[in-house]
PDB file of C-alpha atoms in Angstrom:
ATOM      1  CA  UNK A   1     -20.989  11.912  -3.128  1.00  0.00           C
ATOM      2  CA  UNK A   2     -20.536  14.917  -5.908  1.00  0.00           C
ATOM      3  CA  UNK A   3     -16.388  14.847  -5.990  1.00  0.00           C
ATOM      4  CA  UNK A   4     -15.490  11.963  -4.262  1.00  0.00           C
ATOM      5  CA  UNK A   5     -13.325   9.461  -6.166  1.00  0.00           C
ATOM      6  CA  UNK A   6      -9.889  10.400  -7.501  1.00  0.00           C
ATOM      7  CA  UNK A   7      -7.913  13.907  -8.226  1.00  0.00           C
ATOM      8  CA  UNK A   8      -4.778  14.145 -10.621  1.00  0.00           C
ATOM      9  CA  UNK A   9      -3.154  17.916  -9.841  1.00  0.00           C
ATOM     10  CA  UNK A  10      -0.432  18.636 -12.272  1.00  0.00           C
ATOM     11  CA  UNK A  11       1.842  20.802  -9.800  1.00  0.00           C
ATOM     12  CA  UNK A  12       4.153  22.849 -12.127  1.00  0.00           C
ATOM     13  CA  UNK A  13       6.966  25.365 -12.089  1.00  0.00           C
ATOM     14  CA  UNK A  14       7.086  28.536 -13.681  1.00  0.00           C
ATOM     15  CA  UNK A  15       9.595  28.863 -16.491  1.00  0.00           C
ATOM     16  CA  UNK A  16      12.868  30.370 -16.515  1.00  0.00           C
ATOM     17  CA  UNK A  17      13.248  34.351 -15.439  1.00  0.00           C
ATOM     18  CA  UNK A  18      15.575  37.463 -15.139  1.00  0.00           C
ATOM     19  CA  UNK A  19      15.851  39.601 -12.059  1.00  0.00           C
ATOM     20  CA  UNK A  20      18.173  41.078 -13.529  1.00  0.00           C
ATOM     21  CA  UNK A  21      16.828  42.167 -16.150  1.00  0.00           C
ATOM     22  CA  UNK A  22      17.817  46.058 -17.061  1.00  0.00           C
ATOM     23  CA  UNK A  23      14.763  47.135 -16.828  1.00  0.00           C
ATOM     24  CA  UNK A  24      13.007  45.248 -14.031  1.00  0.00           C
ATOM     25  CA  UNK A  25      11.773  47.608 -10.648  1.00  0.00           C
ATOM     26  CA  UNK A  26       9.519  44.561  -9.125  1.00  0.00           C
ATOM     27  CA  UNK A  27      10.845  41.228  -8.946  1.00  0.00           C
ATOM     28  CA  UNK A  28       6.932  40.156  -8.204  1.00  0.00           C
ATOM     29  CA  UNK A  29       5.979  41.133 -11.769  1.00  0.00           C
ATOM     30  CA  UNK A  30       9.065  39.230 -13.764  1.00  0.00           C
ATOM     31  CA  UNK A  31       7.856  37.835 -16.969  1.00  0.00           C
ATOM     32  CA  UNK A  32       9.534  34.529 -19.008  1.00  0.00           C
ATOM     33  CA  UNK A  33      12.638  35.604 -20.901  1.00  0.00           C
ATOM     34  CA  UNK A  34      12.623  33.228 -24.460  1.00  0.00           C
ATOM     35  CA  UNK A  35      14.077  30.010 -22.410  1.00  0.00           C
ATOM     36  CA  UNK A  36      11.379  29.832 -19.943  1.00  0.00           C
ATOM     37  CA  UNK A  37       8.682  30.908 -22.865  1.00  0.00           C
ATOM     38  CA  UNK A  38      10.142  27.906 -24.088  1.00  0.00           C
ATOM     39  CA  UNK A  39      10.647  25.734 -21.746  1.00  0.00           C
ATOM     40  CA  UNK A  40       7.044  25.601 -20.956  1.00  0.00           C
ATOM     41  CA  UNK A  41       5.560  25.004 -24.535  1.00  0.00           C
ATOM     42  CA  UNK A  42       8.113  21.840 -24.169  1.00  0.00           C
ATOM     43  CA  UNK A  43       5.789  21.129 -21.467  1.00  0.00           C
ATOM     44  CA  UNK A  44       2.684  21.948 -23.169  1.00  0.00           C
ATOM     45  CA  UNK A  45       3.970  20.079 -25.999  1.00  0.00           C
ATOM     46  CA  UNK A  46       4.105  16.627 -23.375  1.00  0.00           C
ATOM     47  CA  UNK A  47       0.864  17.126 -22.165  1.00  0.00           C
ATOM     48  CA  UNK A  48      -1.196  18.373 -25.176  1.00  0.00           C
ATOM     49  CA  UNK A  49      -3.427  15.102 -24.777  1.00  0.00           C
ATOM     50  CA  UNK A  50      -3.713  16.471 -21.028  1.00  0.00           C
ATOM     51  CA  UNK A  51      -7.295  17.001 -20.195  1.00  0.00           C
ATOM     52  CA  UNK A  52      -7.648  19.988 -17.678  1.00  0.00           C
ATOM     53  CA  UNK A  53     -10.828  20.431 -15.058  1.00  0.00           C
ATOM     54  CA  UNK A  54      -9.009  22.854 -13.663  1.00  0.00           C
ATOM     55  CA  UNK A  55      -6.473  24.971 -14.090  1.00  0.00           C
ATOM     56  CA  UNK A  56      -5.364  27.282 -11.155  1.00  0.00           C
ATOM     57  CA  UNK A  57      -1.915  29.963 -11.700  1.00  0.00           C
ATOM     58  CA  UNK A  58      -0.538  31.526  -8.163  1.00  0.00           C
ATOM     59  CA  UNK A  59      -1.512  34.733  -8.979  1.00  0.00           C
ATOM     60  CA  UNK A  60       1.639  36.688 -10.405  1.00  0.00           C
ATOM     61  CA  UNK A  61       2.640  36.969 -14.170  1.00  0.00           C
ATOM     62  CA  UNK A  62       5.518  34.012 -14.406  1.00  0.00           C
ATOM     63  CA  UNK A  63       2.985  31.361 -13.744  1.00  0.00           C
ATOM     64  CA  UNK A  64      -0.197  33.183 -15.842  1.00  0.00           C
ATOM     65  CA  UNK A  65       2.100  33.392 -18.639  1.00  0.00           C
ATOM     66  CA  UNK A  66       3.280  29.883 -18.430  1.00  0.00           C
ATOM     67  CA  UNK A  67      -0.125  28.994 -18.363  1.00  0.00           C
ATOM     68  CA  UNK A  68      -0.672  29.798 -20.846  1.00  0.00           C
ATOM     69  CA  UNK A  69       1.609  28.734 -22.784  1.00  0.00           C
ATOM     70  CA  UNK A  70       0.577  25.217 -21.593  1.00  0.00           C
ATOM     71  CA  UNK A  71      -2.327  25.437 -22.586  1.00  0.00           C
ATOM     72  CA  UNK A  72      -2.473  26.948 -26.041  1.00  0.00           C
ATOM     73  CA  UNK A  73      -2.049  23.378 -27.350  1.00  0.00           C
ATOM     74  CA  UNK A  74      -4.985  21.815 -24.726  1.00  0.00           C
ATOM     75  CA  UNK A  75      -7.695  21.457 -27.400  1.00  0.00           C
ATOM     76  CA  UNK A  76     -10.185  22.910 -24.715  1.00  0.00           C
ATOM     77  CA  UNK A  77      -8.535  24.484 -22.238  1.00  0.00           C
ATOM     78  CA  UNK A  78     -10.547  25.972 -18.829  1.00  0.00           C
ATOM     79  CA  UNK A  79     -10.293  29.195 -17.512  1.00  0.00           C
ATOM     80  CA  UNK A  80      -7.044  29.940 -15.648  1.00  0.00           C
ATOM     81  CA  UNK A  81      -7.692  31.199 -12.230  1.00  0.00           C
ATOM     82  CA  UNK A  82      -5.574  32.710  -9.676  1.00  0.00           C
ATOM     83  CA  UNK A  83      -5.023  31.941  -6.273  1.00  0.00           C
ATOM     84  CA  UNK A  84      -3.087  33.757  -3.865  1.00  0.00           C
ATOM     85  CA  UNK A  85      -2.726  31.712  -1.414  1.00  0.00           C
ATOM     86  CA  UNK A  86       0.091  29.550  -3.910  1.00  0.00           C
ATOM     87  CA  UNK A  87       2.377  32.527  -4.148  1.00  0.00           C
ATOM     88  CA  UNK A  88       5.872  32.098  -3.628  1.00  0.00           C
ATOM     89  CA  UNK A  89       7.115  32.274  -0.059  1.00  0.00           C
ATOM     90  CA  UNK A  90       7.952  35.901   0.812  1.00  0.00           C
ATOM     91  CA  UNK A  91      11.135  36.564   0.666  1.00  0.00           C
ATOM     92  CA  UNK A  92      12.946  38.823   3.576  1.00  0.00           C
ATOM     93  CA  UNK A  93      15.430  41.945   2.546  1.00  0.00           C
ATOM     94  CA  UNK A  94      19.042  40.321   1.621  1.00  0.00           C
ATOM     95  CA  UNK A  95      21.993  42.696  -0.331  1.00  0.00           C
ATOM     96  CA  UNK A  96      22.937  41.255  -3.430  1.00  0.00           C
ATOM     97  CA  UNK A  97      25.331  42.583  -5.604  1.00  0.00           C
ATOM     98  CA  UNK A  98      25.899  39.572  -8.189  1.00  0.00           C
ATOM     99  CA  UNK A  99      23.322  36.435  -8.952  1.00  0.00           C
ATOM    100  CA  UNK A 100      26.745  34.926  -7.303  1.00  0.00           C
ATOM    101  CA  UNK A 101      26.441  36.473  -4.020  1.00  0.00           C
ATOM    102  CA  UNK A 102      22.142  36.103  -4.367  1.00  0.00           C
ATOM    103  CA  UNK A 103      22.361  32.835  -5.477  1.00  0.00           C
ATOM    104  CA  UNK A 104      24.742  31.626  -2.185  1.00  0.00           C
ATOM    105  CA  UNK A 105      22.262  33.069   0.004  1.00  0.00           C
ATOM    106  CA  UNK A 106      19.671  31.145  -1.084  1.00  0.00           C
ATOM    107  CA  UNK A 107      21.768  27.717  -1.980  1.00  0.00           C
ATOM    108  CA  UNK A 108      20.514  26.485   1.869  1.00  0.00           C
ATOM    109  CA  UNK A 109      16.832  28.298   2.674  1.00  0.00           C
ATOM    110  CA  UNK A 110      14.570  24.830   2.859  1.00  0.00           C
ATOM    111  CA  UNK A 111      17.552  23.674   5.495  1.00  0.00           C
ATOM    112  CA  UNK A 112      16.105  23.263   8.735  1.00  0.00           C
ATOM    113  CA  UNK A 113      12.890  24.576   7.383  1.00  0.00           C
ATOM    114  CA  UNK A 114      10.696  22.475  10.495  1.00  0.00           C
ATOM    115  CA  UNK A 115      12.708  24.251  12.725  1.00  0.00           C
ATOM    116  CA  UNK A 116      10.229  26.436  14.620  1.00  0.00           C
ATOM    117  CA  UNK A 117      10.452  29.945  14.131  1.00  0.00           C
ATOM    118  CA  UNK A 118      12.839  29.289  10.917  1.00  0.00           C
ATOM    119  CA  UNK A 119      11.737  32.034   7.984  1.00  0.00           C
ATOM    120  CA  UNK A 120      12.764  32.447   4.077  1.00  0.00           C
ATOM    121  CA  UNK A 121      15.771  34.736   4.859  1.00  0.00           C
ATOM    122  CA  UNK A 122      15.731  37.611   7.764  1.00  0.00           C
ATOM    123  CA  UNK A 123      12.563  38.352   8.692  1.00  0.00           C
ATOM    124  CA  UNK A 124      11.160  36.491   5.677  1.00  0.00           C
ATOM    125  CA  UNK A 125       8.144  34.173   6.082  1.00  0.00           C
ATOM    126  CA  UNK A 126       8.031  31.556   8.250  1.00  0.00           C
ATOM    127  CA  UNK A 127       8.442  28.112   6.701  1.00  0.00           C
ATOM    128  CA  UNK A 128       5.574  26.892   9.058  1.00  0.00           C
ATOM    129  CA  UNK A 129       3.019  30.230   8.344  1.00  0.00           C
ATOM    130  CA  UNK A 130       3.848  29.734   4.498  1.00  0.00           C
ATOM    131  CA  UNK A 131       3.059  25.778   4.525  1.00  0.00           C
ATOM    132  CA  UNK A 132      -0.363  26.464   6.611  1.00  0.00           C
ATOM    133  CA  UNK A 133      -1.165  28.933   4.173  1.00  0.00           C
ATOM    134  CA  UNK A 134      -0.149  27.219   1.124  1.00  0.00           C
ATOM    135  CA  UNK A 135      -2.193  23.444   2.070  1.00  0.00           C
ATOM    136  CA  UNK A 136      -4.327  25.889   2.904  1.00  0.00           C
ATOM    137  CA  UNK A 137      -5.135  26.753  -0.895  1.00  0.00           C
ATOM    138  CA  UNK A 138      -4.421  23.541  -2.013  1.00  0.00           C
ATOM    139  CA  UNK A 139      -7.255  21.960   0.910  1.00  0.00           C
ATOM    140  CA  UNK A 140      -9.355  24.238  -0.366  1.00  0.00           C
ATOM    141  CA  UNK A 141      -9.275  23.226  -4.376  1.00  0.00           C
ATOM    142  CA  UNK A 142      -9.192  19.710  -3.563  1.00  0.00           C
ATOM    143  CA  UNK A 143     -12.363  19.814  -1.570  1.00  0.00           C
ATOM    144  CA  UNK A 144     -14.389  22.077  -2.387  1.00  0.00           C
ATOM    145  CA  UNK A 145     -14.592  22.548  -6.260  1.00  0.00           C
ATOM    146  CA  UNK A 146     -15.340  19.198  -7.912  1.00  0.00           C
ATOM    147  CA  UNK A 147     -12.775  18.322 -10.752  1.00  0.00           C
ATOM    148  CA  UNK A 148     -11.047  15.226 -11.826  1.00  0.00           C
ATOM    149  CA  UNK A 149      -7.472  16.715 -13.310  1.00  0.00           C
ATOM    150  CA  UNK A 150      -5.874  19.729 -12.466  1.00  0.00           C
ATOM    151  CA  UNK A 151      -2.594  22.318 -13.794  1.00  0.00           C
ATOM    152  CA  UNK A 152      -1.301  24.412 -11.088  1.00  0.00           C
ATOM    153  CA  UNK A 153       1.315  26.583 -12.006  1.00  0.00           C
ATOM    154  CA  UNK A 154       3.339  27.801  -8.750  1.00  0.00           C
ATOM    155  CA  UNK A 155       7.195  28.291  -7.354  1.00  0.00           C
ATOM    156  CA  UNK A 156       9.994  26.136  -6.371  1.00  0.00           C
ATOM    157  CA  UNK A 157       9.299  27.074  -2.124  1.00  0.00           C
ATOM    158  CA  UNK A 158       5.277  26.222  -3.182  1.00  0.00           C
ATOM    159  CA  UNK A 159       5.581  23.182  -5.338  1.00  0.00           C
ATOM    160  CA  UNK A 160       8.139  22.139  -2.467  1.00  0.00           C
ATOM    161  CA  UNK A 161       5.472  22.562   0.197  1.00  0.00           C
ATOM    162  CA  UNK A 162       2.734  20.895  -1.888  1.00  0.00           C
ATOM    163  CA  UNK A 163       5.432  17.735  -1.884  1.00  0.00           C
ATOM    164  CA  UNK A 164       6.287  17.470   1.675  1.00  0.00           C
ATOM    165  CA  UNK A 165       2.503  17.202   2.290  1.00  0.00           C
ATOM    166  CA  UNK A 166       1.564  15.116  -0.364  1.00  0.00           C
ATOM    167  CA  UNK A 167       3.887  12.434   0.867  1.00  0.00           C
ATOM    168  CA  UNK A 168       3.395  12.851   4.227  1.00  0.00           C
ATOM    169  CA  UNK A 169       6.265  14.669   5.894  1.00  0.00           C
ATOM    170  CA  UNK A 170       5.609  18.200   5.457  1.00  0.00           C
ATOM    171  CA  UNK A 171       8.084  20.642   5.942  1.00  0.00           C
ATOM    172  CA  UNK A 172      11.205  18.295   7.545  1.00  0.00           C
ATOM    173  CA  UNK A 173      11.649  16.852   3.615  1.00  0.00           C
ATOM    174  CA  UNK A 174      10.948  19.616   1.526  1.00  0.00           C
ATOM    175  CA  UNK A 175      14.862  20.672   0.476  1.00  0.00           C
ATOM    176  CA  UNK A 176      15.278  17.559  -0.856  1.00  0.00           C
ATOM    177  CA  UNK A 177      12.785  18.217  -3.566  1.00  0.00           C
ATOM    178  CA  UNK A 178      14.682  19.767  -6.816  1.00  0.00           C
ATOM    179  CA  UNK A 179      12.086  21.587  -8.606  1.00  0.00           C
ATOM    180  CA  UNK A 180      14.206  22.804 -11.859  1.00  0.00           C
ATOM    181  CA  UNK A 181      12.382  25.374 -14.010  1.00  0.00           C
ATOM    182  CA  UNK A 182       9.031  24.623 -15.755  1.00  0.00           C
ATOM    183  CA  UNK A 183       9.085  21.118 -13.989  1.00  0.00           C
ATOM    184  CA  UNK A 184       6.125  19.031 -13.842  1.00  0.00           C
ATOM    185  CA  UNK A 185       4.818  17.251 -10.928  1.00  0.00           C
ATOM    186  CA  UNK A 186       2.205  15.192 -10.382  1.00  0.00           C
ATOM    187  CA  UNK A 187      -0.130  13.910  -7.350  1.00  0.00           C
ATOM    188  CA  UNK A 188      -2.840  11.362  -7.115  1.00  0.00           C
ATOM    189  CA  UNK A 189      -5.086  12.632  -4.139  1.00  0.00           C
ATOM    190  CA  UNK A 190      -7.808  10.303  -3.388  1.00  0.00           C
ATOM    191  CA  UNK A 191     -11.309  12.041  -2.069  1.00  0.00           C
ATOM    192  CA  UNK A 192     -13.821  10.301   0.208  1.00  0.00           C
ATOM    193  CA  UNK A 193     -16.957  11.402   2.297  1.00  0.00           C
ATOM    194  CA  UNK A 194     -15.694  12.918   5.654  1.00  0.00           C
ATOM    195  CA  UNK A 195     -17.473  11.117   8.680  1.00  0.00           C
ATOM    196  CA  UNK A 196     -20.241  12.991   9.315  1.00  0.00           C
ATOM    197  CA  UNK A 197     -21.289  13.120   6.412  1.00  0.00           C
ATOM    198  CA  UNK A 198     -20.910  16.781   5.722  1.00  0.00           C
ATOM    199  CA  UNK A 199     -18.422  17.103   3.050  1.00  0.00           C
ATOM    200  CA  UNK A 200     -14.836  14.900   1.425  1.00  0.00           C
ATOM    201  CA  UNK A 201     -11.895  14.420   3.144  1.00  0.00           C
ATOM    202  CA  UNK A 202      -8.129  13.485   1.847  1.00  0.00           C
ATOM    203  CA  UNK A 203      -7.736   9.539   2.142  1.00  0.00           C
ATOM    204  CA  UNK A 204      -5.311   9.472   0.145  1.00  0.00           C
ATOM    205  CA  UNK A 205      -2.069  11.134  -1.932  1.00  0.00           C
ATOM    206  CA  UNK A 206       0.571   9.374  -3.986  1.00  0.00           C
ATOM    207  CA  UNK A 207       3.737  11.138  -5.840  1.00  0.00           C
ATOM    208  CA  UNK A 208       3.174   9.746  -9.219  1.00  0.00           C
ATOM    209  CA  UNK A 209       5.600  11.412 -11.020  1.00  0.00           C
ATOM    210  CA  UNK A 210       8.902  14.591  -9.369  1.00  0.00           C
ATOM    211  CA  UNK A 211      10.064  17.546 -11.197  1.00  0.00           C
ATOM    212  CA  UNK A 212       9.772  15.936 -14.761  1.00  0.00           C
ATOM    213  CA  UNK A 213      11.685  18.352 -17.334  1.00  0.00           C
ATOM    214  CA  UNK A 214       9.649  18.393 -20.833  1.00  0.00           C
ATOM    215  CA  UNK A 215      12.633  19.832 -22.410  1.00  0.00           C
ATOM    216  CA  UNK A 216      15.931  17.398 -20.472  1.00  0.00           C
ATOM    217  CA  UNK A 217      13.700  14.241 -19.740  1.00  0.00           C
ATOM    218  CA  UNK A 218      16.628  12.808 -18.812  1.00  0.00           C
ATOM    219  CA  UNK A 219      18.672  16.226 -17.654  1.00  0.00           C
ATOM    220  CA  UNK A 220      21.432  15.825 -19.508  1.00  0.00           C
ATOM    221  CA  UNK A 221      22.173  19.378 -19.584  1.00  0.00           C
ATOM    222  CA  UNK A 222      20.758  20.046 -15.898  1.00  0.00           C
ATOM    223  CA  UNK A 223      23.782  19.373 -13.645  1.00  0.00           C
ATOM    224  CA  UNK A 224      23.166  22.738 -12.158  1.00  0.00           C
ATOM    225  CA  UNK A 225      20.401  23.171  -9.026  1.00  0.00           C
ATOM    226  CA  UNK A 226      17.380  24.735 -10.113  1.00  0.00           C
ATOM    227  CA  UNK A 227      18.899  28.313  -8.248  1.00  0.00           C
ATOM    228  CA  UNK A 228      22.338  27.789 -10.010  1.00  0.00           C
ATOM    229  CA  UNK A 229      20.442  27.101 -13.416  1.00  0.00           C
ATOM    230  CA  UNK A 230      18.053  30.459 -11.706  1.00  0.00           C
ATOM    231  CA  UNK A 231      21.227  32.620 -11.634  1.00  0.00           C
ATOM    232  CA  UNK A 232      23.440  31.480 -14.000  1.00  0.00           C
ATOM    233  CA  UNK A 233      26.136  30.674 -11.703  1.00  0.00           C
ATOM    234  CA  UNK A 234      27.848  26.996 -11.290  1.00  0.00           C
ATOM    235  CA  UNK A 235      28.799  26.230  -7.398  1.00  0.00           C
ATOM    236  CA  UNK A 236      28.960  22.335  -8.600  1.00  0.00           C
ATOM    237  CA  UNK A 237      32.061  22.441 -10.475  1.00  0.00           C
ATOM    238  CA  UNK A 238      29.621  19.720 -12.724  1.00  0.00           C
ATOM    239  CA  UNK A 239      28.455  22.652 -15.289  1.00  0.00           C
ATOM    240  CA  UNK A 240      28.495  19.959 -18.650  1.00  0.00           C
ATOM    241  CA  UNK A 241      29.727  22.089 -21.267  1.00  0.00           C
ATOM    242  CA  UNK A 242      26.072  22.235 -23.492  1.00  0.00           C
ATOM    243  CA  UNK A 243      25.352  23.432 -20.255  1.00  0.00           C
ATOM    244  CA  UNK A 244      27.024  26.491 -21.351  1.00  0.00           C
ATOM    245  CA  UNK A 245      24.277  29.060 -23.066  1.00  0.00           C
ATOM    246  CA  UNK A 246      21.593  27.649 -20.281  1.00  0.00           C
TER     247      UNK A 246
END
């Protein structure tokens, strides 16, 4: 059957952004910083020989810009398409007066995600709803389109849920999947005809690579969590001197 076989998903998180930029009025529209563009460029260099049949971003500028930079180094990149089902988990409202306070509130936001009714900060999207939305988007991409290798650029929460889906652990596992900025994960998906012969089904998934950062492969300068890096704070006391400008 057309479309059956093995699919490879190159799943990335967007590069560094600054939610506290002085001219920013809508956090959803935040662009990459110079650091974020350098991170995306390093990923593009690492993936320059990869062939993509499909390229998808979440519909938000930071994922589009990351994807465009990665694809710029590709010999024959596909058209980039948006899939709103892959937007970040919708956050609830919090009042934070500093980077430290916001990072602290977010630090444990993925813990206990499998608890009934758990949401992403007070009044945010429930993790169950986000999981349903994100896995439906991924299954639509895998089962209804014909491709062998896809670049998908999304967000930390989206990627955590995607990895929980791939490993079969669901929401109970997502707190363990750290996603550094502009990181790359590789998921292989085996697709076979369904029992009725009317379409395709997912037979098996395997996580081939997890949280790879092309700009720092051994993570010598990434002792901070992704949230600490994003908000330029350090709660662990392990931040090395060479990481001071990261």
